Amino acid sequence: MPGRSGPAIDGADEGGVYRQEDDYDRGMPYDPSAYPPFAVTVDLVVLTVRRHSLCALAVRRGESPFQGRWALPGGFVRPDEDLTQAAARELSEETGLRVHDPDVVPAQDNGAHLEQLATYGDPKRDPRMRVVSVAHLALAPDLPAPKAGGDANSARWAPVEELLRQDGYGRDGEQAAPLAFDHAQILADGVERARSKIEYSSLATAFCPTEFTVGELRRVYEAVWGVALDPRNFHRKVTGTPGFLVPTGGTTTRQGGRPAQLFRAGGATLLNPPMLRPEV
Amino acid sequence: MPGRSGPAIDGADEGGVYRQEDDYDRGMPYDPSAYPPFAVTVDLVVLTVRRHSLCALAVRRGESPFQGRWALPGGFVRPDEDLTQAAARELSEETGLRVHDPDVVPAQDNGAHLEQLATYGDPKRDPRMRVVSVAHLALAPDLPAPKAGGDANSARWAPVEELLRQDGYGRDGEQAAPLAFDHAQILADGVERARSKIEYSSLATAFCPTEFTVGELRRVYEAVWGVALDPRNFHRKVTGTPGFLVPTGGTTTRQGGRPAQLFRAGGATLLNPPMLRPEV
DNA sequence: ACAAAAGTGTTTTGTCTACACCCATGT
DNA sequence: ACATGGGTGTAGACAAAACACTTTTGT
């Protein structure tokens, strides 16, 4: 057992405050002074598709550190709630979205998809204290407008390339300074997760309203992947994948042209065969 | 903003101890009494392939709660270390394995693969206190024998089906009681991650020694997936996938039969085309 | 009439599967 | 000689890409 001097009580050289045992779960009693105090938060990567581009929800920081910079929405986990509950609460507070109930299949309640993304715990990621943040990924259909704290200037949907760009300025002169903390990394990880997951799952429907056309679903894939897809092959593939889409019987011409069939998300969550992302 | 009364200071009804703001990162100063105290740990799902079956490392708990039950190895995150560092330290302490340096490609240092799995934070998952555990997944080649704390009876490699079985007994009369805490769920998630990830990545080589044959790699896939694969097609596929395997020039007859070429892991991490897992 | 978007059919090209068959060693 | 695992060839099933072509609306 390399680097292990004995069966406990390491870390005394950091001030003797914490007992950092290797084997906490072999029987440490509850003693608040016996473990290092961490703050645990949830941060949210909320993605949607607006005007043919993949956008994320960003909130403006009002105070130091990173005052005035954009950040991902997030907040503390409360003592009595699960991580997923905390993320769902934050999501609801920021967007008014309810989270889709996994027991209700297919997802026809217009709720958002929410899943855990990854956890970020670099000791220096927050200069104020040790914060471990459990990032979550939420996918939502296009929403009216962000309404954060009543302050219209404090939250917005921004294209992810703009939020991840470290140089230059955004579309309307918005300064494109890097996101606060390690949120650029979190956002990049969330986008990558979404990009890969719509390949082999029916997740792309989470970006669509309850009823949608094949063309609208295709524009979701095109926006998330940043590629152009052949409408004919896409149509054949998506309607031929069992359980992906169920026709509602209705049609719409809201996209112009010939009336298109309306579909709802089917019960399938895993697509077989998968949607293939074109090569680079 | 449904359910939101104002721009902060919720949670006072839980005793007024913590300020559970929605927007901690908009400027809360460091005040230890201002956030709920969480313990943060890492738990490890360490997988290997032994005797044609997928095995995980389990340690015996010496004290309450769950005294005498098997659990996953784990421990506290120290105040000055990253989550990955904590997991690598625990892995080294439990197995002596070094973690493969991601800068050294291909992985020829016999190090283990280590990645973050998911985070578990149910308020009741540990009866003693609020513990948020960041689980990690480690994949290792077959190892001599576990050496945990010098006590040979306190750690073992066990087939994952045995550890996940909630009824009956193990192979050598070992009681198959459920794993402690929520570790059965964590193990199941880790196994599922490994099973899906060897499909589209070169991760399966992490179960092999530095040099290995195509047959040995095939037996890894068979053990992890629990299926039989056609040796001829597997050989063609795996040697035909660019960057997956690099021949070393040597041969071996350690499996009997005709001498087989030896390979090292190639630089590729993502396999294209992927290895296809046979249908159920 | 024309543009625009929705769908269908067909050809070509490639990959997966199944299995016949040969190769090189140990006993 | 024969068992054992390693490796190649090949034919049929199947899926994907490319694209010609028809359908149904709005203007």
Coordinates of C-alpha atoms in Angstrom, one line a residue, chain B residues 29-204:
Chain B
P29 CA -18.7 36.0 0.7
Y30 CA -17.0 33.2 2.5
D31 CA -18.8 32.5 5.7
P32 CA -18.7 28.9 7.0
S33 CA -22.1 29.3 8.7
A34 CA -23.7 30.4 5.5
Y35 CA -23.8 27.1 3.7
P36 CA -24.7 23.6 4.8
P37 CA -21.8 21.4 5.7
F38 CA -21.4 18.4 3.4
A39 CA -18.8 15.6 3.5
V40 CA -17.4 14.9 0.0
T41 CA -15.9 11.5 -0.7
V42 CA -14.8 9.4 -3.7
D43 CA -15.9 5.9 -4.2
L44 CA -14.3 3.5 -6.6
V45 CA -15.7 1.0 -9.0
V46 CA -12.5 -0.9 -9.9
L47 CA -13.2 -3.5 -12.6
T48 CA -10.9 -6.2 -14.0
V49 CA -11.4 -9.4 -15.9
R50 CA -10.4 -12.6 -14.1
R51 CA -11.1 -16.1 -15.2
H52 CA -13.4 -15.1 -18.0
S53 CA -15.6 -12.9 -15.8
L54 CA -15.9 -9.3 -15.0
C55 CA -14.9 -8.7 -11.4
A56 CA -15.0 -5.7 -9.1
L57 CA -12.9 -4.8 -6.1
A58 CA -14.8 -5.0 -2.8
V59 CA -13.6 -4.2 0.7
R60 CA -15.1 -5.5 4.0
R61 CA -16.5 -3.0 6.4
G62 CA -15.2 -3.3 9.9
E63 CA -17.6 -1.1 11.7
S64 CA -21.1 0.1 11.8
P65 CA -23.1 0.9 9.8
F66 CA -23.2 -2.1 7.5
Q67 CA -20.6 -3.8 9.6
G68 CA -19.2 -6.9 8.0
R69 CA -20.8 -6.1 4.7
W70 CA -18.9 -5.6 1.5
A71 CA -18.5 -2.1 0.1
L72 CA -16.7 -0.3 -2.6
P73 CA -13.4 1.3 -1.7
G74 CA -13.4 5.0 -1.1
G75 CA -12.5 7.8 1.2
F76 CA -12.6 11.5 1.9
V77 CA -11.5 14.2 -0.5
R78 CA -8.8 16.2 1.1
P79 CA -9.0 20.0 1.2
D80 CA -6.1 20.5 -1.2
E81 CA -6.7 17.9 -3.8
D82 CA -8.8 17.6 -6.9
L83 CA -11.5 14.9 -7.2
T84 CA -9.5 13.0 -9.7
Q85 CA -6.4 13.2 -7.5
A86 CA -8.4 11.9 -4.6
A87 CA -9.7 9.0 -6.7
A88 CA -6.2 8.2 -8.0
R89 CA -4.8 8.2 -4.4
E90 CA -7.5 5.9 -3.2
L91 CA -6.9 3.6 -6.1
S92 CA -3.2 3.5 -5.5
E93 CA -3.8 2.8 -1.8
E94 CA -6.1 0.0 -2.4
T95 CA -4.4 -1.7 -5.4
G96 CA -1.0 -0.2 -5.9
L97 CA -2.0 0.8 -9.4
R98 CA -0.7 3.9 -10.9
V99 CA -3.1 5.8 -13.1
H100 CA -2.3 6.0 -16.7
D101 CA -1.0 9.5 -17.6
P102 CA -3.3 10.8 -20.3
D103 CA -0.3 12.6 -21.9
V104 CA 1.4 9.3 -22.5
V105 CA -0.3 7.8 -25.6
P106 CA -0.6 4.9 -26.1
A107 CA -1.2 3.5 -22.7
Q108 CA 1.9 1.3 -22.3
D109 CA 2.8 2.1 -18.7
N110 CA 0.5 -0.6 -17.4
G111 CA -1.4 2.1 -15.6
A112 CA -5.1 1.9 -15.0
H113 CA -7.8 3.8 -16.7
L114 CA -9.6 6.2 -14.4
E115 CA -12.6 8.4 -15.1
Q116 CA -15.4 10.1 -13.2
L117 CA -18.6 8.1 -13.1
A118 CA -21.3 10.0 -11.4
T119 CA -22.1 11.6 -8.1
Y120 CA -24.5 10.3 -5.5
G121 CA -26.0 12.6 -2.9
D122 CA -29.2 11.3 -1.5
P123 CA -29.6 12.9 1.9
K124 CA -30.2 9.5 3.5
R125 CA -27.5 7.5 1.7
D126 CA -25.3 7.6 4.8
P127 CA -27.1 7.4 8.1
R128 CA -24.3 9.2 9.9
M129 CA -24.2 12.4 8.0
R130 CA -24.8 14.1 4.7
V131 CA -22.2 12.6 2.4
V132 CA -21.9 13.4 -1.3
S133 CA -19.9 10.8 -3.1
V134 CA -18.2 11.3 -6.4
A135 CA -17.9 7.8 -7.8
H136 CA -15.1 7.0 -10.2
L137 CA -14.6 4.1 -12.6
A138 CA -11.3 2.4 -12.8
L139 CA -10.4 -0.4 -15.3
A140 CA -7.3 -2.5 -14.6
P141 CA -5.6 -5.5 -16.0
D142 CA -5.7 -8.7 -14.0
L143 CA -3.8 -8.2 -10.8
P144 CA -2.1 -10.7 -8.5
A145 CA -4.2 -10.2 -5.3
P146 CA -5.7 -7.4 -3.4
K147 CA -3.6 -6.1 -0.5
A148 CA -5.9 -4.0 1.6
G149 CA -4.5 -2.9 5.0
G150 CA -2.5 -6.1 5.1
D151 CA -5.6 -8.0 6.0
A152 CA -6.2 -10.6 3.3
N153 CA -9.7 -11.1 4.5
S154 CA -10.8 -7.5 4.0
A155 CA -10.6 -7.1 0.3
R156 CA -11.3 -9.3 -2.7
W157 CA -12.1 -9.4 -6.4
A158 CA -15.6 -10.7 -6.8
P159 CA -17.7 -11.3 -10.0
V160 CA -20.0 -8.3 -10.4
E161 CA -23.1 -10.6 -10.8
E162 CA -22.3 -12.0 -7.4
L163 CA -21.9 -8.6 -5.8
L164 CA -25.1 -7.4 -7.4
R165 CA -27.1 -10.5 -6.5
Q166 CA -29.4 -9.8 -3.6
D167 CA -30.3 -13.3 -2.9
G168 CA -28.4 -16.5 -2.2
Y169 CA -24.7 -17.0 -1.8
G170 CA -21.5 -16.6 -3.7
R171 CA -19.3 -19.3 -5.2
D172 CA -17.3 -20.3 -2.2
G173 CA -20.1 -19.9 0.3
E174 CA -19.4 -16.2 0.7
Q175 CA -22.5 -14.5 1.8
A176 CA -24.0 -12.4 -1.0
A177 CA -25.6 -9.7 1.1
P178 CA -26.2 -6.5 -0.7
L179 CA -23.4 -4.1 -0.8
A180 CA -23.3 -1.3 1.8
F181 CA -24.9 2.1 1.3
D182 CA -26.0 2.7 -2.3
H183 CA -22.9 0.9 -3.6
A184 CA -24.9 -1.7 -5.5
Q185 CA -26.4 1.1 -7.6
I186 CA -22.9 2.7 -8.0
L187 CA -21.4 -0.6 -9.1
A188 CA -24.3 -1.3 -11.5
D189 CA -23.8 2.2 -13.0
G190 CA -20.1 1.6 -13.4
V191 CA -20.6 -1.8 -15.0
E192 CA -23.1 -0.3 -17.4
R193 CA -20.7 2.5 -18.3
A194 CA -17.9 0.0 -19.0
R195 CA -20.2 -2.2 -21.1
S196 CA -21.3 0.7 -23.3
K197 CA -18.0 2.5 -23.5
I198 CA -15.9 -0.4 -24.8
E199 CA -18.3 -0.4 -27.8
Y200 CA -17.2 2.9 -29.2
S201 CA -13.8 3.4 -27.5
S202 CA -10.5 1.6 -27.2
L203 CA -11.1 1.2 -23.4
A204 CA -11.2 -2.6 -23.5

